[in-house]
PDB file of C-alpha atoms in Angstrom:
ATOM      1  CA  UNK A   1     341.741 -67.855 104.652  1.00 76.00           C
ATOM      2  CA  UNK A   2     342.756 -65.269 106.934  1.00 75.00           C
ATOM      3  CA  UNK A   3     342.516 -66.771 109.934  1.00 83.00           C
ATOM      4  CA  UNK A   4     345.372 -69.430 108.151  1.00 83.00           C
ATOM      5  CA  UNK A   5     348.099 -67.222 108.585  1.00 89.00           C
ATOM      6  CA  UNK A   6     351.141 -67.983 110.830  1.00 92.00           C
ATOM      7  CA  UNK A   7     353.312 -65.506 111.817  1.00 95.00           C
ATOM      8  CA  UNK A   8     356.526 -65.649 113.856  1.00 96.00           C
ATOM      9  CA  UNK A   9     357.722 -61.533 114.747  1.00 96.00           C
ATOM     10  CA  UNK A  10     361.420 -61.639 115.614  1.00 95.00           C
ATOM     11  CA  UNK A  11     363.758 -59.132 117.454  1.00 92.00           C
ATOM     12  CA  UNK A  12     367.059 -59.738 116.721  1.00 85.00           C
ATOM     13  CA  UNK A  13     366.717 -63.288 115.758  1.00 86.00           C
ATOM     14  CA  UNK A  14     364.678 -64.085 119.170  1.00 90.00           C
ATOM     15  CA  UNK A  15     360.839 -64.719 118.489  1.00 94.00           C
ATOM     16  CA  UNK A  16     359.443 -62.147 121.127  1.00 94.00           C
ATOM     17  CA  UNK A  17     355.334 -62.610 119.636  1.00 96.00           C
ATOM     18  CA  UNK A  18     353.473 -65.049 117.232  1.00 96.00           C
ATOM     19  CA  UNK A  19     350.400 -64.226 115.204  1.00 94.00           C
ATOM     20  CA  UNK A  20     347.908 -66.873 114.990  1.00 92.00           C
ATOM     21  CA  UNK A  21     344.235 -67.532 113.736  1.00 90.00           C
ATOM     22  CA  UNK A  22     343.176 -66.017 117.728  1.00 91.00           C
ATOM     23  CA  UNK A  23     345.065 -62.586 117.057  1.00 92.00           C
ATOM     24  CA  UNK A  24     343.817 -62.064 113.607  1.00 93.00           C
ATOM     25  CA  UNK A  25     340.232 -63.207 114.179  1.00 93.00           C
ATOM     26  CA  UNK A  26     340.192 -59.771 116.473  1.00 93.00           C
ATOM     27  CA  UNK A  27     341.242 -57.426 113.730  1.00 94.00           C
ATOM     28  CA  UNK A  28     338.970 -58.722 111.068  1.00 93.00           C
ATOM     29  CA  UNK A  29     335.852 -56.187 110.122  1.00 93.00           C
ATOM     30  CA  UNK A  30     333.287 -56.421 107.295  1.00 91.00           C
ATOM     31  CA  UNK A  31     332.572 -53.902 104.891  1.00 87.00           C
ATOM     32  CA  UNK A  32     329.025 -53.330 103.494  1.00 89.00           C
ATOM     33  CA  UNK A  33     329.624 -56.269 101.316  1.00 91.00           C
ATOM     34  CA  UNK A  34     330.837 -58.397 103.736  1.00 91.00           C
ATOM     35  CA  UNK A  35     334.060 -58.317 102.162  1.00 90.00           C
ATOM     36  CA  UNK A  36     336.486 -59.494 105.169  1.00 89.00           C
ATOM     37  CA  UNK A  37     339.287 -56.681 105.775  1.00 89.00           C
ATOM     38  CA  UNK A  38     341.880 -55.936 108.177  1.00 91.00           C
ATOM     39  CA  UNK A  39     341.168 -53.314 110.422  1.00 94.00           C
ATOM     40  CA  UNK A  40     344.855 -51.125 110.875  1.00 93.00           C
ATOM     41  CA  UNK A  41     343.938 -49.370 113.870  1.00 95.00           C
ATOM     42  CA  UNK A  42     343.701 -52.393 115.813  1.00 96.00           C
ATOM     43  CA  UNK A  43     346.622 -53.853 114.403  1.00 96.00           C
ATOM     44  CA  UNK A  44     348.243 -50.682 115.198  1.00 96.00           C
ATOM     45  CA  UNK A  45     347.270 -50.858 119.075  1.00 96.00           C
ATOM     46  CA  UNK A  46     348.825 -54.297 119.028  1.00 96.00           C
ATOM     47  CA  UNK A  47     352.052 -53.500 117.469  1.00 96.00           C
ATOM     48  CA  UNK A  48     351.959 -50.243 120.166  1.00 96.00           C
ATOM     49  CA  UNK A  49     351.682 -52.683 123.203  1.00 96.00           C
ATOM     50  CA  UNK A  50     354.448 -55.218 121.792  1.00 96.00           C
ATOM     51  CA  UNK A  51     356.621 -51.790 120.978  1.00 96.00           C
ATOM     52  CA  UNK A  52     356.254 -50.729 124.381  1.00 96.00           C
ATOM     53  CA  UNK A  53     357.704 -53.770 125.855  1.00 95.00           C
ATOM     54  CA  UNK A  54     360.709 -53.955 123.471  1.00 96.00           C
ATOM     55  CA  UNK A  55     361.305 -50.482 123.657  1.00 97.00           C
ATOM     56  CA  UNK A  56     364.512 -49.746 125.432  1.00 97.00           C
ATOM     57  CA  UNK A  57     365.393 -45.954 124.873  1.00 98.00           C
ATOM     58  CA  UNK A  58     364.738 -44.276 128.229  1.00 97.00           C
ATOM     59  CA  UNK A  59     363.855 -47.612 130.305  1.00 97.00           C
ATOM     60  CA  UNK A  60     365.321 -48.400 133.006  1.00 97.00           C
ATOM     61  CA  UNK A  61     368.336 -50.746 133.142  1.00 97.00           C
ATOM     62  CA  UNK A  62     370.495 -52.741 135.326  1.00 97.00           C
ATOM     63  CA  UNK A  63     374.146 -53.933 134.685  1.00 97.00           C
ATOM     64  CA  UNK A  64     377.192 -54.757 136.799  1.00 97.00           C
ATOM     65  CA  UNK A  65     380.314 -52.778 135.519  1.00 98.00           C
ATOM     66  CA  UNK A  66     383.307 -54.114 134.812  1.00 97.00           C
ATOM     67  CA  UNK A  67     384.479 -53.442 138.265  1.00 97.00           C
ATOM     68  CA  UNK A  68     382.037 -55.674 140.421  1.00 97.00           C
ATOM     69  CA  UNK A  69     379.541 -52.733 141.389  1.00 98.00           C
ATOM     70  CA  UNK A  70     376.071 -52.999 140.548  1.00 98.00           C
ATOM     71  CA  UNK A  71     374.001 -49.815 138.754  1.00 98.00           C
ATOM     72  CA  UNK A  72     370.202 -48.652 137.971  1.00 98.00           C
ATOM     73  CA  UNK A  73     370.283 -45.616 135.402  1.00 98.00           C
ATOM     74  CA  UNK A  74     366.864 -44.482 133.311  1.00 97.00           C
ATOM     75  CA  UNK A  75     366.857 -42.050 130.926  1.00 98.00           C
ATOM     76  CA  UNK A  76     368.926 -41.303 127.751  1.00 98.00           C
ATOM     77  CA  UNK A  77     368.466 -41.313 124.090  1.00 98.00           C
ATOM     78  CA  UNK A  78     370.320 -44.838 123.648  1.00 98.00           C
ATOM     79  CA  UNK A  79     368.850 -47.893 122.983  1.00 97.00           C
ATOM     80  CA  UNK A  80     366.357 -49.736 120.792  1.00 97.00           C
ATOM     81  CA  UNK A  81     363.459 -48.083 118.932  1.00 97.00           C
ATOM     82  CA  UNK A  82     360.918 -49.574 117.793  1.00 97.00           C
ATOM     83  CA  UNK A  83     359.414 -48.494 113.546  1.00 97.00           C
ATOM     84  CA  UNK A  84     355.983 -49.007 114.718  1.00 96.00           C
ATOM     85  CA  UNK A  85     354.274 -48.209 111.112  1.00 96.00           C
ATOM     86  CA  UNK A  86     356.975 -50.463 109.592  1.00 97.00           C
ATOM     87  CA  UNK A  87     355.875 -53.169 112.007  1.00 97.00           C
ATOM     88  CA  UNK A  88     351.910 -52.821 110.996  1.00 96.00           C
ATOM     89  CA  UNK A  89     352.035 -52.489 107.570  1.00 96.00           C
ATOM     90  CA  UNK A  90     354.263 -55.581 107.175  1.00 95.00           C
ATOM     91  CA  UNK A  91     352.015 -57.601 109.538  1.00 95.00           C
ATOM     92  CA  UNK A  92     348.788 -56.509 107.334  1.00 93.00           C
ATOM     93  CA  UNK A  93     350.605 -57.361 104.014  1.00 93.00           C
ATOM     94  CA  UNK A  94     351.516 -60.727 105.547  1.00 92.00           C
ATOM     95  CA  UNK A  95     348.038 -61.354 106.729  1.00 91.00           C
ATOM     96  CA  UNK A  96     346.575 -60.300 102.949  1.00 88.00           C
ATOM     97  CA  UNK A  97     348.635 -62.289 101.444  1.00 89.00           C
ATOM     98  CA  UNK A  98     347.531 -65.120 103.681  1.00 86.00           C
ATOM     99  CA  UNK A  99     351.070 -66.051 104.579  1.00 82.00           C
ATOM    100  CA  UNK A 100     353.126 -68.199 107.349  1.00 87.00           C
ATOM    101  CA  UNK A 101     356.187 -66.064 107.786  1.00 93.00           C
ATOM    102  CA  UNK A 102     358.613 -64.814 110.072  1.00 95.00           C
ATOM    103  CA  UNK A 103     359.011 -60.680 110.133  1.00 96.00           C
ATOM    104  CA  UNK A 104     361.777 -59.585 112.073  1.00 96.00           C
ATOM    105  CA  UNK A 105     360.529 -56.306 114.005  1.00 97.00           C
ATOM    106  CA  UNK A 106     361.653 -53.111 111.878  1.00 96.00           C
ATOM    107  CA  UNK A 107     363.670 -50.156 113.949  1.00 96.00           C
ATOM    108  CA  UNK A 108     364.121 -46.497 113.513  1.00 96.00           C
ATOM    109  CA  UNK A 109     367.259 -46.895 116.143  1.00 96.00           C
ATOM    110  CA  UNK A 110     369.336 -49.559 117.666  1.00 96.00           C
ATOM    111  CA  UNK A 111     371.938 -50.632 120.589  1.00 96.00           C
ATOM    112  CA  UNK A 112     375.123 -52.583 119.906  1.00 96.00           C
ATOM    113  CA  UNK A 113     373.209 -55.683 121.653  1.00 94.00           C
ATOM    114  CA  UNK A 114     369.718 -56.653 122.092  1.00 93.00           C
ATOM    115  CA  UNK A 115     368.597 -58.501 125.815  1.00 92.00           C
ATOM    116  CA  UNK A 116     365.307 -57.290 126.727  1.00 92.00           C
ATOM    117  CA  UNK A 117     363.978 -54.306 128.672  1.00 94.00           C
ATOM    118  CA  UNK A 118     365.969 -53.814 131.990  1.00 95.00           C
ATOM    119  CA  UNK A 119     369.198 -55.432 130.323  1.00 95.00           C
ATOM    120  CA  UNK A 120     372.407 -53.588 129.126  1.00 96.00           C
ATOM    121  CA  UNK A 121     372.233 -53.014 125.559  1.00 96.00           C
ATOM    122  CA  UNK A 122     375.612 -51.713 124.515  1.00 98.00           C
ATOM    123  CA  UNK A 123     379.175 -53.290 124.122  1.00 97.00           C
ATOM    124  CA  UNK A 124     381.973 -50.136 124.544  1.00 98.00           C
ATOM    125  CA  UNK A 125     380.834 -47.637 126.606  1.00 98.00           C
ATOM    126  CA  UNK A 126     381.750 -44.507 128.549  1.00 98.00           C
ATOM    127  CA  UNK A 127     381.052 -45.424 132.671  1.00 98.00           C
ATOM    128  CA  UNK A 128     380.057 -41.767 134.348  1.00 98.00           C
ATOM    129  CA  UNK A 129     379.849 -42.199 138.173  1.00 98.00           C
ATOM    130  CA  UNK A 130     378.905 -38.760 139.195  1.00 98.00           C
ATOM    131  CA  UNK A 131     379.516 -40.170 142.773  1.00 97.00           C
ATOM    132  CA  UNK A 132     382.812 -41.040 142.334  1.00 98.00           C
ATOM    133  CA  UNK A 133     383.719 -37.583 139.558  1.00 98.00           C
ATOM    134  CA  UNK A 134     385.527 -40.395 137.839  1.00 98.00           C
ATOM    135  CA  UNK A 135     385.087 -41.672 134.276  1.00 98.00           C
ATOM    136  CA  UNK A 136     386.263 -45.109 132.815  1.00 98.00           C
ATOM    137  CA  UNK A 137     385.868 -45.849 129.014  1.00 98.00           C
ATOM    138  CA  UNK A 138     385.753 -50.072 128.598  1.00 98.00           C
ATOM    139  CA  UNK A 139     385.748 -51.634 125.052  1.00 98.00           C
ATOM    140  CA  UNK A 140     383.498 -54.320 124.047  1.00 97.00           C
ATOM    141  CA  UNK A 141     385.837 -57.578 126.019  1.00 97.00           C
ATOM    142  CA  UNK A 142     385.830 -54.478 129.353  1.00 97.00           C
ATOM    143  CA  UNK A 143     389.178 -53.448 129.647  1.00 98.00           C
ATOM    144  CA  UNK A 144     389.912 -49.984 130.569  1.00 98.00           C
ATOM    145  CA  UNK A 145     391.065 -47.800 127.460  1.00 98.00           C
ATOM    146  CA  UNK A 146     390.603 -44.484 129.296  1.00 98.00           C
ATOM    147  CA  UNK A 147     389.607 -43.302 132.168  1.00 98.00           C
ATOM    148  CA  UNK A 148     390.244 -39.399 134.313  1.00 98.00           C
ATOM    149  CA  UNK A 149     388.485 -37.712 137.222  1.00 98.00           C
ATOM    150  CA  UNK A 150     386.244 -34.945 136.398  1.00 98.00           C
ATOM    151  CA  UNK A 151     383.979 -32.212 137.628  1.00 98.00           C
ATOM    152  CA  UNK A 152     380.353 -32.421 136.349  1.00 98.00           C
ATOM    153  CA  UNK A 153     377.309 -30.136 136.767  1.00 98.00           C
ATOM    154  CA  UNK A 154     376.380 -28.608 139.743  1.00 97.00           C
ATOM    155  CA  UNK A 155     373.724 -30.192 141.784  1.00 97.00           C
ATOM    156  CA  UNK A 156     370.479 -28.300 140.924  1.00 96.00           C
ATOM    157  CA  UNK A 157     369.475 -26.942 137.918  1.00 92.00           C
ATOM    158  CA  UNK A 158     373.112 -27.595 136.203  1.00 95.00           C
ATOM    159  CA  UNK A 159     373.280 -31.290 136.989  1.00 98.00           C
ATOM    160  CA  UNK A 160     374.804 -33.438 134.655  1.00 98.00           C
ATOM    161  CA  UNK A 161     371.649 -35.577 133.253  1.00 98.00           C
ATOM    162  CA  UNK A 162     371.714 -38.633 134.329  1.00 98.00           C
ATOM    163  CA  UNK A 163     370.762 -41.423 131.348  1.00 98.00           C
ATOM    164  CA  UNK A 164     371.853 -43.702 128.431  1.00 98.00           C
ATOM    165  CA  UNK A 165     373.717 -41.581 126.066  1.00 98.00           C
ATOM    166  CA  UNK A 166     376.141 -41.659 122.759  1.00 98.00           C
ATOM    167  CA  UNK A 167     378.861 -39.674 121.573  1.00 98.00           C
ATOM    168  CA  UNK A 168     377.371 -37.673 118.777  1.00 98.00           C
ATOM    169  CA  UNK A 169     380.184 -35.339 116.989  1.00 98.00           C
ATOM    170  CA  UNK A 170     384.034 -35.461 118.081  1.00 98.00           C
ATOM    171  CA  UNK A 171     385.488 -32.745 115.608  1.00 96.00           C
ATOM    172  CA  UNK A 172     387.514 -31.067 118.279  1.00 97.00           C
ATOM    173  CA  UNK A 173     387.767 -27.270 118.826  1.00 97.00           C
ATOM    174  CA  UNK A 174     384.497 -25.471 119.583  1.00 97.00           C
ATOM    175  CA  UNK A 175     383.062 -22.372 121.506  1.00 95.00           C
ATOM    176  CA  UNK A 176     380.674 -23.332 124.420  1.00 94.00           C
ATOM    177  CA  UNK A 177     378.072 -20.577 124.271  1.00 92.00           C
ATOM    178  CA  UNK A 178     375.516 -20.043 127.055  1.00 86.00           C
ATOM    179  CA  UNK A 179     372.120 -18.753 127.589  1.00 85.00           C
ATOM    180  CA  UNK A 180     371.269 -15.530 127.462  1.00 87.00           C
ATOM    181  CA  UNK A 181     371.116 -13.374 130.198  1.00 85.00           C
ATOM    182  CA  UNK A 182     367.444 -11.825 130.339  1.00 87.00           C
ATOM    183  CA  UNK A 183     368.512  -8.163 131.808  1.00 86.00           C
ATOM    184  CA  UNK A 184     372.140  -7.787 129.707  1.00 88.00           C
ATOM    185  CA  UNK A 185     370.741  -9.937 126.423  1.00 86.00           C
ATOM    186  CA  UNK A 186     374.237 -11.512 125.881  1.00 89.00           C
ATOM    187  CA  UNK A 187     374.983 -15.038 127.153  1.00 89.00           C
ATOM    188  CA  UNK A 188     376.011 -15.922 130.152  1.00 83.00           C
ATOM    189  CA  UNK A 189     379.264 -17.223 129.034  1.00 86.00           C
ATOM    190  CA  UNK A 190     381.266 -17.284 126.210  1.00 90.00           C
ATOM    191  CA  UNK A 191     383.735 -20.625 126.507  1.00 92.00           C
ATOM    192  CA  UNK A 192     386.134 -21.847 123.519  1.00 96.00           C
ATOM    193  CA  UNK A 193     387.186 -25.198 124.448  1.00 98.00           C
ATOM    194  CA  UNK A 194     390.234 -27.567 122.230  1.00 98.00           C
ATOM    195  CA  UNK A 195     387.826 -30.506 122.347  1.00 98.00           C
ATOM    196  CA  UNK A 196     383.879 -31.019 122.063  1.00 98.00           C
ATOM    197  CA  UNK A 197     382.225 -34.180 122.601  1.00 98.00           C
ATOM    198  CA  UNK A 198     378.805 -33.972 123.133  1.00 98.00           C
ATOM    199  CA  UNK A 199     376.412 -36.621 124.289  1.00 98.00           C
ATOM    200  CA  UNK A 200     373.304 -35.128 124.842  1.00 97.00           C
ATOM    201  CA  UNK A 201     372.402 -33.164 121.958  1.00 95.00           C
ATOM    202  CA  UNK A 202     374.820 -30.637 121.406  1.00 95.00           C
ATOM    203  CA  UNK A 203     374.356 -28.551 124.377  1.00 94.00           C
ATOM    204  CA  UNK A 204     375.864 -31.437 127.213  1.00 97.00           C
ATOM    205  CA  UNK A 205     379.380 -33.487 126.818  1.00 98.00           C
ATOM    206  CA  UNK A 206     382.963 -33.523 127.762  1.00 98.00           C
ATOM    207  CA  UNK A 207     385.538 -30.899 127.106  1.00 98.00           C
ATOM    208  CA  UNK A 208     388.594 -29.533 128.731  1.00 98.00           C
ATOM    209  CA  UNK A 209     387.907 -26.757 131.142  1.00 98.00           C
ATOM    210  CA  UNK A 210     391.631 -25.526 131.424  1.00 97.00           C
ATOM    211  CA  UNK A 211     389.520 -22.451 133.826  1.00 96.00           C
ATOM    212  CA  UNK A 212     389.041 -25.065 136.779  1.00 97.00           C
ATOM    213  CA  UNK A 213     391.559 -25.299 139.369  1.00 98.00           C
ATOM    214  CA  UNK A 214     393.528 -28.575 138.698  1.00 98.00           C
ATOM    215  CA  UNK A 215     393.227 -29.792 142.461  1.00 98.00           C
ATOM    216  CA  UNK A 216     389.656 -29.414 141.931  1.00 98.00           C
ATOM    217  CA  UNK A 217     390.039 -32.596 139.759  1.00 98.00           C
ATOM    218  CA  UNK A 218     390.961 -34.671 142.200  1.00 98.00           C
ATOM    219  CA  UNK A 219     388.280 -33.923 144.767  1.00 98.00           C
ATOM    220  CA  UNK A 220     384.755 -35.939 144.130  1.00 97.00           C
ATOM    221  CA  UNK A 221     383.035 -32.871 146.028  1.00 98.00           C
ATOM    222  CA  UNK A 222     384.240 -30.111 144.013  1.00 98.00           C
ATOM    223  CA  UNK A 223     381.108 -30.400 141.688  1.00 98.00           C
ATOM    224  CA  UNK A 224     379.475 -29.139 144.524  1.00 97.00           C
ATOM    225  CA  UNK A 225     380.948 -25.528 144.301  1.00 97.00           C
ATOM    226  CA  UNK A 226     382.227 -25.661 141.650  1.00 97.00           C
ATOM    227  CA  UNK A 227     380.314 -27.420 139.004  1.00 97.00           C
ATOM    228  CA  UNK A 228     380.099 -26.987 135.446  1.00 96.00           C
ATOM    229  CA  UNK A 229     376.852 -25.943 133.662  1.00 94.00           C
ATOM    230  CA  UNK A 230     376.158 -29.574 133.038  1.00 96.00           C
ATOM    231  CA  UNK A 231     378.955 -30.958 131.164  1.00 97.00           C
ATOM    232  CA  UNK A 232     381.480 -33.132 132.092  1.00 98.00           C
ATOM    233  CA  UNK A 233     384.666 -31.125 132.482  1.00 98.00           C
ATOM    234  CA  UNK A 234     387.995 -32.353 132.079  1.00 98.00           C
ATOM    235  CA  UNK A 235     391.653 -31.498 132.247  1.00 98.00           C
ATOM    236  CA  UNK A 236     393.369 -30.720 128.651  1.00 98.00           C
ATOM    237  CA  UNK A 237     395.111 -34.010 128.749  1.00 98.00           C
ATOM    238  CA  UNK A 238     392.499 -35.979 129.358  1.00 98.00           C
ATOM    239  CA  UNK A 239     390.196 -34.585 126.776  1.00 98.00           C
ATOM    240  CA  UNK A 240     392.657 -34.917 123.942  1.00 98.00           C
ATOM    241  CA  UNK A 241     393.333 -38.444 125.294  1.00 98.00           C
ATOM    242  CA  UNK A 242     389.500 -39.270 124.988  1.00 98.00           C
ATOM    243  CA  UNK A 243     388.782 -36.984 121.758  1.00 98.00           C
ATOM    244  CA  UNK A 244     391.984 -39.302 120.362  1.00 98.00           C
ATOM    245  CA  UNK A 245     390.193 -43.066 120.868  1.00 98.00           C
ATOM    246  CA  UNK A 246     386.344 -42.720 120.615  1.00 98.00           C
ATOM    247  CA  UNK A 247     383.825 -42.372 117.759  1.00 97.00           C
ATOM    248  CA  UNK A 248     380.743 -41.076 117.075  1.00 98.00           C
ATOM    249  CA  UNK A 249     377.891 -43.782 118.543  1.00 98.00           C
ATOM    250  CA  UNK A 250     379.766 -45.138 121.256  1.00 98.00           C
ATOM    251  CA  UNK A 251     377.337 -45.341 124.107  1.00 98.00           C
ATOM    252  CA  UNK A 252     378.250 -43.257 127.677  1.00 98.00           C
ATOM    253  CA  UNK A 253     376.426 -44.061 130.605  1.00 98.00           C
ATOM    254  CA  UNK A 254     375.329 -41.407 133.442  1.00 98.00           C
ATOM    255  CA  UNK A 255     374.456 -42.382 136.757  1.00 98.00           C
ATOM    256  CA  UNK A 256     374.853 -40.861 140.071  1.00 95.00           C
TER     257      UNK A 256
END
């Protein structure tokens, strides 16, 4: 009877594994009354290994932007997540109850889009180039709805992390506060900025940085000297203009 199930798993509509009589017949055990049960942890180690190649947060991926050239970025919090206990307990109930089913895989976090591990899994997003210091926000069809030079991190330590991000709080005016200094106990720097968008965590993101030297702006190897602590500075302007047409989630891309 257990061996009769037939299971189709489903991510995003696409069938990515089936569960047949061969994959069940390995997570059957006996108890002392030979009473046939399913054994979790082995269902559990097979829901791990499908997880891992579905997985996209952190992965590496490959997409051509809007303007023809071609980028690798890894890293980020962005992407597709996998509810790994979700996934097992719904395959063991379905196996129990000696059903032919279709379960569509259960998430704790998603992408706008879903194309496999490697693929680009957003629509809108913020395009970084840390090459080029300049920044280009596309909407879902790729046309341009903002874009500015900037001056990221400085190379080292204060490097602007490279990775699949999202916007995650856009309320405006904040104060940019520093570690502290180990011999003086204050921090080392004390910032209020008119607009806060942070993308990784709380601590990296864009702002104005009306401090920099505007020229500096306009020179792609500025960052070098004059970097920022990791953040993507930009002029006043530009931040409102940014802080005034994005939303919380929408996915910004870092790459060098």
């Amino acid at each position: 009877e257990l061996l009769g199930v037939n299971i189709s798993i489903k991510m995003n509509g696409n069938e990515v594994a089936t569960i047949g009589s061969a994959e069940v017949a390995q997570w059957i055990m006996f108890d002392e009354n030979l009473t046939p049960t399913i054994n979790q942890e082995a269902v559990s180690s097979w829901a791990s290994s499908l997880a891992d190649g579905l997985n996209t947060v952190g992965t590496k991926r490959t997409y051509t932007r809007e303007d023809g050239k071609q980028i690798t970025v890894s890293g980020g919090t962005y992407g597709w997540s996998i509810d790994n206990d979700t996934l097992v307990q719904s395959v063991v109930d379905a196996v129990n109850a000696k059903q032919s089913t279709e379960i569509e895989v259960p998430t704790s976090q998603t992408g706008d889009v879903y194309n496999g591990q490697g693929q680009r899994d957003w629509g809108a997003y913020i395009d970084i180039d840390i090459s080029e210091q300049h920044a280009r926000y596309y909407d879902e069809s790729g046309n341009i709805v903002w874009e500015a030079n900037f001056i990221s991190g400085k190379p080292g330590e204060d490097a602007t992390p490279e990775g699949v991000w999202q916007i995650n709080s856009n309320d405006g005016a904040s104060k940019l506060i520093g570690a502290k200094d180990p011999e003086t106990g204050k921090p080392k720097y004390e910032s209020p900025v008119s607009y806060w968008m942070p993308f990784e965590g709380n601590m990296v993101g864009f702002h104005d940085a009306t401090w920099q030297n505007d020229k500096s702006f306009d020179d792609p190897n500025s960052y070098k000297w004059c970097g920022s602590h990791g953040c993507i500075n930009l002029r006043l302007a530009d931040a409102k203009a940014l802080h005034d047409c994005i939303k919380v989630g929408l996915c910004v891309v870092v790459h060098s």
